[in-house]
Coordinates of C-alpha atoms in Angstrom, one line a residue:
X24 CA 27.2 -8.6 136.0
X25 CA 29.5 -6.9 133.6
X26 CA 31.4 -4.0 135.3
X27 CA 33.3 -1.5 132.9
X28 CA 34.9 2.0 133.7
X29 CA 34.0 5.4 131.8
X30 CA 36.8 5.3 129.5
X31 CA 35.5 2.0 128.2
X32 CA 31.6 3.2 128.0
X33 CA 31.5 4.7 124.6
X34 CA 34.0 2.4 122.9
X35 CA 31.6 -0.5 124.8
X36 CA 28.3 1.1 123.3
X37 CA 30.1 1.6 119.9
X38 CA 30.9 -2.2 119.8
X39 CA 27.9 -3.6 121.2
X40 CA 25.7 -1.4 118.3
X41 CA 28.3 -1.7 115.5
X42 CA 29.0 1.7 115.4
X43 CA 32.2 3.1 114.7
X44 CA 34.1 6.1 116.3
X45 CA 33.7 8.1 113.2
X46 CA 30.2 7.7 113.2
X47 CA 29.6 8.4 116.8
X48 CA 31.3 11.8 115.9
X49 CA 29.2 12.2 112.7
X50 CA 26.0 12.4 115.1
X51 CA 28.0 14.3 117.8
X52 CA 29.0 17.0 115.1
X53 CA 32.9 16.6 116.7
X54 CA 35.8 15.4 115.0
X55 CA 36.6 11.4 115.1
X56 CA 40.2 12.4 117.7
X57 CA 37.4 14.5 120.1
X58 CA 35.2 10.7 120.1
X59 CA 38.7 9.3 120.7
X60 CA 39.7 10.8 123.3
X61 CA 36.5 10.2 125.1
X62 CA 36.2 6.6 124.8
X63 CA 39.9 6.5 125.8
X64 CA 39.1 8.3 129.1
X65 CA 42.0 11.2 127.9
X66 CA 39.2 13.6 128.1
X67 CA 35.2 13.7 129.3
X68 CA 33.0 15.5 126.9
X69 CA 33.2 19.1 128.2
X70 CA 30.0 20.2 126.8
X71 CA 27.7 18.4 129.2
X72 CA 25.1 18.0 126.5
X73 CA 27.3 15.6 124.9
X74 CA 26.9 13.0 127.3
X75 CA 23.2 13.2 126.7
X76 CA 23.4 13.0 122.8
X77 CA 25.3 9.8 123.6
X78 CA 22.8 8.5 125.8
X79 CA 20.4 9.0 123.6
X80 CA 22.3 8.0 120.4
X81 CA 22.8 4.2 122.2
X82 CA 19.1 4.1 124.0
X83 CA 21.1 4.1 127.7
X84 CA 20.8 6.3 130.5
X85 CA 23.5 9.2 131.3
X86 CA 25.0 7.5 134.2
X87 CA 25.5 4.5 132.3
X88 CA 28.0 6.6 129.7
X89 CA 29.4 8.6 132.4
X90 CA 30.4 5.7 134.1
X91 CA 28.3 6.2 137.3
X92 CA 26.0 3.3 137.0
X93 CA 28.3 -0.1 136.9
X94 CA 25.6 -2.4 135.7
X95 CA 25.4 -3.6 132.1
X96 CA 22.0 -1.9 130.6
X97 CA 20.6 -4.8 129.3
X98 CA 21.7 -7.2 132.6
X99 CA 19.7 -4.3 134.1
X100 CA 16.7 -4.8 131.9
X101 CA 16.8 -8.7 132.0
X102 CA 17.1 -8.8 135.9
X103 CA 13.7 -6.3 136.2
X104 CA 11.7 -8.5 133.9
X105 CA 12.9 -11.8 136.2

């Protein structure tokens, strides 16, 4: 099981799709330091929307991003089709 903390979510989900910071912020309409800032755990999205968006932008659910859920989506996903 891979366990990460919310700081390392969105920098995670970036990686993992081959998305950059920049382009995360692109689709959030926020600057690249905001997306920053997030993925380094200096800040949460304030906007509680945001963490949605992201959600939605990686195909994950919110708790995932926020941090809540500690299981790996796709470990999830191969474990229920077991």
């Amino acid at each position: 099981m891979l366990l990460l903390t919310r700081k390392n979510r969105i920098k995670e989900l970036c990686k993992s799709s081959g998305m950059t910071i920049e382009e995360l912020a692109n689709q959030l309409f926020v600057s690249s330091s905001t997306v920053s800032q997030w993925a380094n755990g200096k800040r949460p999205p304030f906007d509680s929307t945001k963490w949605k968006e992201i959600a939605d932008i990686f195909n994950v659910r919110i708790d995932y991003v926020m941090g809540l859920d500690r299981i790996d989506p796709e470990h999830y996903y191969e474990e229920k089709e077991k």
